[in-house]
JSON list of C-alpha atoms and ligand atoms in Angstrom, two decimals:
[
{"chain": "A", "resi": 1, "resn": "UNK", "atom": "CA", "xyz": [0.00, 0.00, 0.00]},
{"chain": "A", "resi": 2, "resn": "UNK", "atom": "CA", "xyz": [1.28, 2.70, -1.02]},
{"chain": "A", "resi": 3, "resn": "UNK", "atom": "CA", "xyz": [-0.18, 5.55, 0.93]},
{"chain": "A", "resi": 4, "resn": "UNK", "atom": "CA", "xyz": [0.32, 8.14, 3.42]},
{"chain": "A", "resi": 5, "resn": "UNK", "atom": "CA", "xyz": [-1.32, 10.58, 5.26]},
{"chain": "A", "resi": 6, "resn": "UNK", "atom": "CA", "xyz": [0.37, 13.70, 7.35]},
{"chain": "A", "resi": 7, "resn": "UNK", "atom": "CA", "xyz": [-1.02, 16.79, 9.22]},
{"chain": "A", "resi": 8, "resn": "UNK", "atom": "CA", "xyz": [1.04, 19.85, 10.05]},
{"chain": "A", "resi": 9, "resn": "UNK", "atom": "CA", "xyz": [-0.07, 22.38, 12.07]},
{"chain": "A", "resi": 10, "resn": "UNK", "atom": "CA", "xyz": [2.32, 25.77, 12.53]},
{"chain": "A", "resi": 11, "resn": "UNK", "atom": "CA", "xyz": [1.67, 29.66, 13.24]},
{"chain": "A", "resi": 12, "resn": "UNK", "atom": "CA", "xyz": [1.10, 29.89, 9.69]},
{"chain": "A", "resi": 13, "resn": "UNK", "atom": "CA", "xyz": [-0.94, 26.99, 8.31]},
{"chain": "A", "resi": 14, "resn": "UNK", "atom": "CA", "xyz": [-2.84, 24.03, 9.04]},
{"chain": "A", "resi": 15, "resn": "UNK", "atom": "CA", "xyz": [-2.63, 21.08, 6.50]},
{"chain": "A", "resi": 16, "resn": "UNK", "atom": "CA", "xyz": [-3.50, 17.89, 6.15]},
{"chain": "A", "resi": 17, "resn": "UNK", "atom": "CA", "xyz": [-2.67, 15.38, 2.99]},
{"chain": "A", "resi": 18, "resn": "UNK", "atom": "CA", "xyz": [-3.79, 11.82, 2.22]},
{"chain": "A", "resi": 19, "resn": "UNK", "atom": "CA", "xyz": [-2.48, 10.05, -1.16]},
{"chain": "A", "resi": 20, "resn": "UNK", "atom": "CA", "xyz": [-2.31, 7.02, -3.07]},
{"chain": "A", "resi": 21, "resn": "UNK", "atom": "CA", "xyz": [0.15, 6.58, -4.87]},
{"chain": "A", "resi": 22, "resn": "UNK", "atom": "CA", "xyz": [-1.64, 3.76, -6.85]},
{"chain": "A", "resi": 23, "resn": "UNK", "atom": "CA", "xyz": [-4.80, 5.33, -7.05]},
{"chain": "A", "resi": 24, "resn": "UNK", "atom": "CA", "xyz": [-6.90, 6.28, -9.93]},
{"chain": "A", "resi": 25, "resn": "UNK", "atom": "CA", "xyz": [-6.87, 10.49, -9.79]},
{"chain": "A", "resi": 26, "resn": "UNK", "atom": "CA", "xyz": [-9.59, 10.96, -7.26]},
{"chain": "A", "resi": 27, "resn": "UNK", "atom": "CA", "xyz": [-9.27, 14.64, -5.78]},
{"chain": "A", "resi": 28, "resn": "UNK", "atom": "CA", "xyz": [-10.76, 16.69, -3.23]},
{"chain": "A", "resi": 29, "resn": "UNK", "atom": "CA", "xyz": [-8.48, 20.06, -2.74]},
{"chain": "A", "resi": 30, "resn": "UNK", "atom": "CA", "xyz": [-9.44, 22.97, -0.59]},
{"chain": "A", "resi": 31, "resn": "UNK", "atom": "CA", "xyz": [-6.10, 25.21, -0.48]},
{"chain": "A", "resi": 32, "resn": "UNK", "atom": "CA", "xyz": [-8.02, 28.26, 0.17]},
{"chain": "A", "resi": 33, "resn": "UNK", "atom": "CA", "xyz": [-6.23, 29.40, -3.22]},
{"chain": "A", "resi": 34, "resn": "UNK", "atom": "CA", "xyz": [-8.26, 28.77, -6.10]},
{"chain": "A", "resi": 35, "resn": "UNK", "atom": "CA", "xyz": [-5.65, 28.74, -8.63]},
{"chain": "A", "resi": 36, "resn": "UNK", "atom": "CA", "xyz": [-3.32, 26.62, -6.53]},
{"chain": "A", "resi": 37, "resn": "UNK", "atom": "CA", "xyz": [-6.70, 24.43, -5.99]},
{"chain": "A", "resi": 38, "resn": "UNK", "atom": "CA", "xyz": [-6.82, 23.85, -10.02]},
{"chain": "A", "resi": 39, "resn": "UNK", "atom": "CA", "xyz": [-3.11, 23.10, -10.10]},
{"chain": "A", "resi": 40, "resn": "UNK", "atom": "CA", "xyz": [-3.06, 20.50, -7.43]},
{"chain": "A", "resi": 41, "resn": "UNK", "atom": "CA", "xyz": [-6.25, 19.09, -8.93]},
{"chain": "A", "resi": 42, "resn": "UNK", "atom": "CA", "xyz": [-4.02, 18.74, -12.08]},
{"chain": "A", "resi": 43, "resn": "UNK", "atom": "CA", "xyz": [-1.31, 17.37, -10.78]},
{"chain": "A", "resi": 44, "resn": "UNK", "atom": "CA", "xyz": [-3.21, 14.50, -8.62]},
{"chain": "A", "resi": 45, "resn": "UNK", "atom": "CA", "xyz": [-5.79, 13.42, -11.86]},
{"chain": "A", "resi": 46, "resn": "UNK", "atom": "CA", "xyz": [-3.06, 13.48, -14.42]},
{"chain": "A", "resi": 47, "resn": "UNK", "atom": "CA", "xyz": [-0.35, 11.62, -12.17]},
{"chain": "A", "resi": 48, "resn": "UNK", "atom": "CA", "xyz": [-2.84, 8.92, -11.61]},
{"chain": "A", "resi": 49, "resn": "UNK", "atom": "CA", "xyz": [-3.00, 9.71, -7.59]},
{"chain": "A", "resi": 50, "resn": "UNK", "atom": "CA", "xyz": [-5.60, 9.77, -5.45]},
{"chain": "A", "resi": 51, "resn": "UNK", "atom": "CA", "xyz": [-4.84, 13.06, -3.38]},
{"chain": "A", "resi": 52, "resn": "UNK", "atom": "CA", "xyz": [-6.83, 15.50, -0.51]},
{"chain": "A", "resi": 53, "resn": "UNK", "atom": "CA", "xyz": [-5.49, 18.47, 0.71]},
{"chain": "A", "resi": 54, "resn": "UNK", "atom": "CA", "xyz": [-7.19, 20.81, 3.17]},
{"chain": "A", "resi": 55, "resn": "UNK", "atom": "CA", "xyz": [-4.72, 24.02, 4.11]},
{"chain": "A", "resi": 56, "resn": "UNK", "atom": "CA", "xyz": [-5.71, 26.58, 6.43]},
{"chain": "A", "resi": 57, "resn": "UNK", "atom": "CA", "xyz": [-3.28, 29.46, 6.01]},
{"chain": "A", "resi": 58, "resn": "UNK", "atom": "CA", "xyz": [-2.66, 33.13, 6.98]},
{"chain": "A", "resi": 59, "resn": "UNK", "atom": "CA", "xyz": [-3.79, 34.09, 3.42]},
{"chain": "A", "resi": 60, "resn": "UNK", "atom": "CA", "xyz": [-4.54, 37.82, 5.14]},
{"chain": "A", "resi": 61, "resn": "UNK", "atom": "CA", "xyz": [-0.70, 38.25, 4.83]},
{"chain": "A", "resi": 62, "resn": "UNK", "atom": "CA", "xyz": [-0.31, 36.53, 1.24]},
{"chain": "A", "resi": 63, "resn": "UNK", "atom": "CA", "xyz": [-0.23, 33.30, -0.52]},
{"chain": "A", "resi": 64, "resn": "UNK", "atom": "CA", "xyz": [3.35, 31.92, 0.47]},
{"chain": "A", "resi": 65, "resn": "UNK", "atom": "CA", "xyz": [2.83, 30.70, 3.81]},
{"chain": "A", "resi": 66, "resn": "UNK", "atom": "CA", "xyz": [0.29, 28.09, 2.49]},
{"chain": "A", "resi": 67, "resn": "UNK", "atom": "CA", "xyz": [1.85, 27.63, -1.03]},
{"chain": "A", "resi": 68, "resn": "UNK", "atom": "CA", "xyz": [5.46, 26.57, 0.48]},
{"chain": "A", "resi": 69, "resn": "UNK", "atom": "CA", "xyz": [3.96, 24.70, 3.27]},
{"chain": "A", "resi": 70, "resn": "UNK", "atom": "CA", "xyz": [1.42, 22.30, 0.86]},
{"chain": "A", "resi": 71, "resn": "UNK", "atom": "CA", "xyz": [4.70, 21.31, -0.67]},
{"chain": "A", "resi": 72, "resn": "UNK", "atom": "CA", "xyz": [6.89, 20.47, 2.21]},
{"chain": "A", "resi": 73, "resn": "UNK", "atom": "CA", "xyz": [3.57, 18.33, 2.99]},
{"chain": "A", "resi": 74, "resn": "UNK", "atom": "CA", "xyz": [2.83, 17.01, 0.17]},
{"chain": "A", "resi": 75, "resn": "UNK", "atom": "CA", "xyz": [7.01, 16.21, -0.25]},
{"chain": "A", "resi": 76, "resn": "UNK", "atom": "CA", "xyz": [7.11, 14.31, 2.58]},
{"chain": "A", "resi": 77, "resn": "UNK", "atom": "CA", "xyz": [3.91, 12.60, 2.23]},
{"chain": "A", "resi": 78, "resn": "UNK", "atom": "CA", "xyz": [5.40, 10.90, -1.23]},
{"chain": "A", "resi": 79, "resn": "UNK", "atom": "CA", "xyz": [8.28, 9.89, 0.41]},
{"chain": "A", "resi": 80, "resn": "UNK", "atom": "CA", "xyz": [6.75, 8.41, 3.11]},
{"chain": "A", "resi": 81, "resn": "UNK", "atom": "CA", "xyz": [4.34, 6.73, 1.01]},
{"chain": "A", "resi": 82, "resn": "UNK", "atom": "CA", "xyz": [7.22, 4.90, -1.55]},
{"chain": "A", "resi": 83, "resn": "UNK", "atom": "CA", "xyz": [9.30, 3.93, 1.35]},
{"chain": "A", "resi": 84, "resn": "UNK", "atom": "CA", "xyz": [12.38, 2.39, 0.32]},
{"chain": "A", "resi": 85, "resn": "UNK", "atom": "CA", "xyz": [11.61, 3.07, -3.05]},
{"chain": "A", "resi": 86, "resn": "UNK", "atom": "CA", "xyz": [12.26, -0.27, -4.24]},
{"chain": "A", "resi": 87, "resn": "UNK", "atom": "CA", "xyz": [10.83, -1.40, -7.18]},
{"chain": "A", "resi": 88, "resn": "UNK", "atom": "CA", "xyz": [10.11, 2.29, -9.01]},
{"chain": "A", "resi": 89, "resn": "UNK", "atom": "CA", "xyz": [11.21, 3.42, -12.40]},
{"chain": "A", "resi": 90, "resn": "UNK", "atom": "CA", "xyz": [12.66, 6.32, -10.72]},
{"chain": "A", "resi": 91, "resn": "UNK", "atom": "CA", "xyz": [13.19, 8.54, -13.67]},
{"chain": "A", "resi": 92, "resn": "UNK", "atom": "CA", "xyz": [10.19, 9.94, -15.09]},
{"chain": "A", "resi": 93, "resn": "UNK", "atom": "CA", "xyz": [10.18, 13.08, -18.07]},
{"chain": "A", "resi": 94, "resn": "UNK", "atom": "CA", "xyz": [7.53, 15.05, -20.18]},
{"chain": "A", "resi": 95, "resn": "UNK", "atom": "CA", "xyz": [7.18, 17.62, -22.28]},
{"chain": "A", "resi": 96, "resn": "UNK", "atom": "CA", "xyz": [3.69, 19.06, -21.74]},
{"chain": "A", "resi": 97, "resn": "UNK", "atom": "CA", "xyz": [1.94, 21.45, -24.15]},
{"chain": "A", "resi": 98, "resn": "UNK", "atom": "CA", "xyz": [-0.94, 23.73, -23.57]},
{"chain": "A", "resi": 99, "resn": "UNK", "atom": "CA", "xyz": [-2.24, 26.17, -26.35]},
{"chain": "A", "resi": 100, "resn": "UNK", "atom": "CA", "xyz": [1.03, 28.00, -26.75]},
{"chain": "A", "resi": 101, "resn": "UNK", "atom": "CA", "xyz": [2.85, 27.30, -23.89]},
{"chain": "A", "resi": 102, "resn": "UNK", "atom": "CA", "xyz": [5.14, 24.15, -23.83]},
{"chain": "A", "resi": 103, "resn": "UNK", "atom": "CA", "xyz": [6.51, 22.89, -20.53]},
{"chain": "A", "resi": 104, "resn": "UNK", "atom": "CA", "xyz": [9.24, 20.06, -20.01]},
{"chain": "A", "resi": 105, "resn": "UNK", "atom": "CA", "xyz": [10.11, 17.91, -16.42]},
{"chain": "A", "resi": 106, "resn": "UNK", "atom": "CA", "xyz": [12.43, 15.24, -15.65]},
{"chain": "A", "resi": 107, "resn": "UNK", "atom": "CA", "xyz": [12.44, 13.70, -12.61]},
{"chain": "A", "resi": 108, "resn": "UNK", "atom": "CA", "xyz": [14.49, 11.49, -10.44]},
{"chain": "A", "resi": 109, "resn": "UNK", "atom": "CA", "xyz": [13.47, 9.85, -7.26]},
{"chain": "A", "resi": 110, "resn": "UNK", "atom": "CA", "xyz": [16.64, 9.67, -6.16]},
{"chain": "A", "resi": 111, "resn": "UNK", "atom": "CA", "xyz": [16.82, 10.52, -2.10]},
{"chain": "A", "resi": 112, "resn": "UNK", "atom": "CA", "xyz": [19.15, 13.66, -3.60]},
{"chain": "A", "resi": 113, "resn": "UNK", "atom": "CA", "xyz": [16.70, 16.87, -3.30]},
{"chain": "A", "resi": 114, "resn": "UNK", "atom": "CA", "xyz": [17.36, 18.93, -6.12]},
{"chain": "A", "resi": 115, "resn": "UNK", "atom": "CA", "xyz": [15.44, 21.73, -8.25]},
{"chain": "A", "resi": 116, "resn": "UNK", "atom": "CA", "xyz": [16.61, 23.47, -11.19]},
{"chain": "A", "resi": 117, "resn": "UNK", "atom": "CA", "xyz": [13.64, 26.00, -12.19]},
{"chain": "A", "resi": 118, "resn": "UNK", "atom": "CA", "xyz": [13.63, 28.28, -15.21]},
{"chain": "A", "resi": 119, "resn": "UNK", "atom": "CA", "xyz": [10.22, 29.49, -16.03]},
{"chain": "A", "resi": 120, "resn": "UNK", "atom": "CA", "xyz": [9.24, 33.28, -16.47]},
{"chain": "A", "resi": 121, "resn": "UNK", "atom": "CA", "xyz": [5.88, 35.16, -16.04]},
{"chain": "A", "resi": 122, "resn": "UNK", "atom": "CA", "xyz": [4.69, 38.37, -17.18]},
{"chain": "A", "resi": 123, "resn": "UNK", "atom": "CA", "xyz": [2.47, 39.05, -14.41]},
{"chain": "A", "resi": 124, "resn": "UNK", "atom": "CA", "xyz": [2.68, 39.30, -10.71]},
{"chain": "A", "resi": 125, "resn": "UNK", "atom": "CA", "xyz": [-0.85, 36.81, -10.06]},
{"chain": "A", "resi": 126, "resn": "UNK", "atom": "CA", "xyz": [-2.68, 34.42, -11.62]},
{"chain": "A", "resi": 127, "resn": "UNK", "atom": "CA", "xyz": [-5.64, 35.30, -9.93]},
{"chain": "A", "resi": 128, "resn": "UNK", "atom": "CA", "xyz": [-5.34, 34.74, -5.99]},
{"chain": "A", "resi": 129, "resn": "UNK", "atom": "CA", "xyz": [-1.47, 32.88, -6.83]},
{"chain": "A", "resi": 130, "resn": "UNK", "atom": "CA", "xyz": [1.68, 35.02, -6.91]},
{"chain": "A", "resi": 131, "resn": "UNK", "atom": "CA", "xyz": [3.43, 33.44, -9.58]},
{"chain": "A", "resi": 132, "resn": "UNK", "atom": "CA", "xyz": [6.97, 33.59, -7.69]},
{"chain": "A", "resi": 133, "resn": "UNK", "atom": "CA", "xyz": [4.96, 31.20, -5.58]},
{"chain": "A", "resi": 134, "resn": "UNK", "atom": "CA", "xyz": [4.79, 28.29, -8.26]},
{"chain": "A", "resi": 135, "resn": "UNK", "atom": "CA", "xyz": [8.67, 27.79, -7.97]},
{"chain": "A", "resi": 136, "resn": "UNK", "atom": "CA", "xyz": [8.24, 27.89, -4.07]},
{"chain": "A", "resi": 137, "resn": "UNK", "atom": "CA", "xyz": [6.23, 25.48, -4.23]},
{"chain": "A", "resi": 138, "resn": "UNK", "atom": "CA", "xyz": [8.50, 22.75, -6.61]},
{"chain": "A", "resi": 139, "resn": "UNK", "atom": "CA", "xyz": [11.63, 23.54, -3.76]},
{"chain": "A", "resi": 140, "resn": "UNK", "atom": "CA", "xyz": [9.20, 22.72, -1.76]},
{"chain": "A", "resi": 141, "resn": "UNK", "atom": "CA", "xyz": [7.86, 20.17, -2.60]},
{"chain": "A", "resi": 142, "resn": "UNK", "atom": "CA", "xyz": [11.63, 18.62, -4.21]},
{"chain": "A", "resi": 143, "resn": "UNK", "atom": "CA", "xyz": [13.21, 18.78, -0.88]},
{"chain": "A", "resi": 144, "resn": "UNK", "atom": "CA", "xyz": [10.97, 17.39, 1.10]},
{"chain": "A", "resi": 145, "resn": "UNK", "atom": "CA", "xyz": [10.36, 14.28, -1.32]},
{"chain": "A", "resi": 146, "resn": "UNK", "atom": "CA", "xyz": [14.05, 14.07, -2.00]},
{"chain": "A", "resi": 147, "resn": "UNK", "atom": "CA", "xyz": [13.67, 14.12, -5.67]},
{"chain": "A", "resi": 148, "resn": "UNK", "atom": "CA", "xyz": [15.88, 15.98, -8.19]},
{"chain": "A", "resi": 149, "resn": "UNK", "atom": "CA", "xyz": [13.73, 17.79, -10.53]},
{"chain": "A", "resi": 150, "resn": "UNK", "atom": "CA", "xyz": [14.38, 20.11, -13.37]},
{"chain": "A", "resi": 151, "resn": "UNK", "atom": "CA", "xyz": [11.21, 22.21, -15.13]},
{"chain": "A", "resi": 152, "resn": "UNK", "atom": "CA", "xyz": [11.93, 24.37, -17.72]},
{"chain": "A", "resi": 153, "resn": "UNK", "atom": "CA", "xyz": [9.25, 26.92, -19.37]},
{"chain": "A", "resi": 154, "resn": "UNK", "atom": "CA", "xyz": [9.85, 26.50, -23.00]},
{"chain": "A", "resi": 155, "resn": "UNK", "atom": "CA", "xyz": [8.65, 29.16, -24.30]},
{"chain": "A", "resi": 156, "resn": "UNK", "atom": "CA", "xyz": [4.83, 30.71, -23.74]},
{"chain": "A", "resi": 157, "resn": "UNK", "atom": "CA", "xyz": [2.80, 34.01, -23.34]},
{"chain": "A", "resi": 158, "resn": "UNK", "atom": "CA", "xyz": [-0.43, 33.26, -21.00]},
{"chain": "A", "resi": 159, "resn": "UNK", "atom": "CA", "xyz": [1.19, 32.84, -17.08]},
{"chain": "A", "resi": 160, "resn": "UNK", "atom": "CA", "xyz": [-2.21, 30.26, -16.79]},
{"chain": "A", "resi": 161, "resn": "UNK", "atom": "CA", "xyz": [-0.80, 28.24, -19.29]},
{"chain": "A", "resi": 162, "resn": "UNK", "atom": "CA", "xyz": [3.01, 28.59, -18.68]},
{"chain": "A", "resi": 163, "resn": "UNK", "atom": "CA", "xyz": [1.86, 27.45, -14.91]},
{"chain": "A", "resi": 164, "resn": "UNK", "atom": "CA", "xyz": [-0.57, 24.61, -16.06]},
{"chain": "A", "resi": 165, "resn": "UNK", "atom": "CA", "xyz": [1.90, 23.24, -17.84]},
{"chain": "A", "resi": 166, "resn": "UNK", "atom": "CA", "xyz": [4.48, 23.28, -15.57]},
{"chain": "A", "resi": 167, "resn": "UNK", "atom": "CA", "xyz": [2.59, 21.29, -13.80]},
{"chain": "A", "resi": 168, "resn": "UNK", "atom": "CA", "xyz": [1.10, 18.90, -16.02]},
{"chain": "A", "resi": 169, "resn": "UNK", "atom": "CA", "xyz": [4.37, 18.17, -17.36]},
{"chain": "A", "resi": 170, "resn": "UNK", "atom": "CA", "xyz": [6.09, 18.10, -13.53]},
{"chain": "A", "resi": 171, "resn": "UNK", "atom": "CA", "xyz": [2.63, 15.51, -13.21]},
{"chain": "A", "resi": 172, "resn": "UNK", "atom": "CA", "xyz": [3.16, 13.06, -16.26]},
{"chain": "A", "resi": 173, "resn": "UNK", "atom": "CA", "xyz": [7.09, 12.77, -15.49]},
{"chain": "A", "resi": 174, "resn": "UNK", "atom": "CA", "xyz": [6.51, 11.93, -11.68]},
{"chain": "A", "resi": 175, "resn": "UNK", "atom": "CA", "xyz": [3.66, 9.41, -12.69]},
{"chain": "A", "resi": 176, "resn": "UNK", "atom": "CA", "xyz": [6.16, 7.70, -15.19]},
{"chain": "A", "resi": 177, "resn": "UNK", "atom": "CA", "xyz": [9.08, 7.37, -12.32]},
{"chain": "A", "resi": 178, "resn": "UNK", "atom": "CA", "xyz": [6.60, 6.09, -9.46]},
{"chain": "A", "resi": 179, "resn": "UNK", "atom": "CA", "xyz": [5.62, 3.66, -11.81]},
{"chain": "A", "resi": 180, "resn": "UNK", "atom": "CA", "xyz": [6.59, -0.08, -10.66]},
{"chain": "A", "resi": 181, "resn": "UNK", "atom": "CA", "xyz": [8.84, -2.00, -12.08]},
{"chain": "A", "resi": 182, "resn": "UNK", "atom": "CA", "xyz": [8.46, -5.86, -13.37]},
{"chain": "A", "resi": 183, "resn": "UNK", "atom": "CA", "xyz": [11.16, -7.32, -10.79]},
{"chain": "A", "resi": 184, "resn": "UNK", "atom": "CA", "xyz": [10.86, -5.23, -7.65]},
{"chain": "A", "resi": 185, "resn": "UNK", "atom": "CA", "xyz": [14.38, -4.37, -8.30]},
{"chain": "A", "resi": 186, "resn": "UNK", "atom": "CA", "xyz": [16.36, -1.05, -7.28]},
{"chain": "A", "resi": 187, "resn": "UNK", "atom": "CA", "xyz": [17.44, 1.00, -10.10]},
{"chain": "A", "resi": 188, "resn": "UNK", "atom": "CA", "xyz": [21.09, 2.17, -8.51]},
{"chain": "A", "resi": 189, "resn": "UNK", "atom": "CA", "xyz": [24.62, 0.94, -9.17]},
{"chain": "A", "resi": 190, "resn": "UNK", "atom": "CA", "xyz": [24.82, 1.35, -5.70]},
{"chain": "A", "resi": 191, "resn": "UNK", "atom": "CA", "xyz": [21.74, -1.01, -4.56]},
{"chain": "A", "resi": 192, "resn": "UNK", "atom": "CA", "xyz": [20.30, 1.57, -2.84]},
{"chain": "A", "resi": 193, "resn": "UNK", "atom": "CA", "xyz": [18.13, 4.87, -3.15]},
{"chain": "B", "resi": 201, "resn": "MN", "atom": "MN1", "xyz": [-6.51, 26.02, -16.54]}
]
């Protein structure tokens, strides 16, 4: 079973997260950010997760309280959930398209936290998200997961798209390295991960 379910409670947030990682993309996301709500919605359905969130954050300052907190969450609930991470693809990578954005991610589930993040927007917000925040959010989430991951915008106008993307693509790689293998083996030279 590959599941896990964490809550975190600070000054600044309250969060709870239950996945599957062999689920079937069944979502229920309350973030109390309604673009971040659509991107973890797309994220969880086209990964092939089942995924609930429910943040309650000091969104009366601004978004990045909640934002960077869902993924240190959300990071460590993955990791808990594949354990020893025997028996994954590991590697995962995608080039994801939307109107006339494209968006590439590869992935490795390696235990070595790593993000490499180039992706400019034109405006500050995509409605109630800061877009700084959708970068915050991959350290975030990378870190706490201990997986090296490397998104790159492209090339793209519309910041929804751009983002949606991003994510899509960041979704379809991690969905391809979480995948299980025929043999239960671990992919390392060194037997371990
Ligand atoms: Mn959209």
């Amino acid at each position: 079973m590959r599941t896990a379910e964490i809550s975190r409670k600070t000054k600044e947030t309250d969060i709870q997260i239950r996945l599957d990682l062999d689920g079937s993309g069944k979502v229920s996301i309350d973030t109390g950010i309604g673009f971040l709500n659509h991107m973890m919605t797309a994220f969880a359905v086209h990964s092939g997760i089942d995924l609930s969130v429910v943040c309650r954050g000091d969104l009366e300052v601004d978004g990045h309280h909640s934002v960077e907190d869902i993924g240190i969450v959300l990071g460590k609930a993955v990791s808990q959930a594949l354990g020893d991470k025997a028996g994954i693809m590991r590697y995962g990578s995608a080039f994801i398209p939307m109107d006339e954005a494209l968006a590439f991610c590869s992935l490795d589930i390696s235990g070595r936290p790593f993000l490499v993040f180039n992706a400019q927007f034109s405006d500050q917000r995509i409605g109630e998200f800061d877009t700084c925040l959708c970068e915050e959010f991959f350290r975030a989430f990378a870190f706490n997961s201990g997986i090296t991951m490397h998104i790159r915008e492209e090339y793209g106008k519309n910041d929804h798209h751009i983002c949606e993307a991003i994510f899509k693509a960041a979704a379809h790689a991690f969905k391809a390295a979480i995948k299980t293998n025929d043999d239960g083996s671990v992919l390392s030279t060194k037997g371990v991960l």
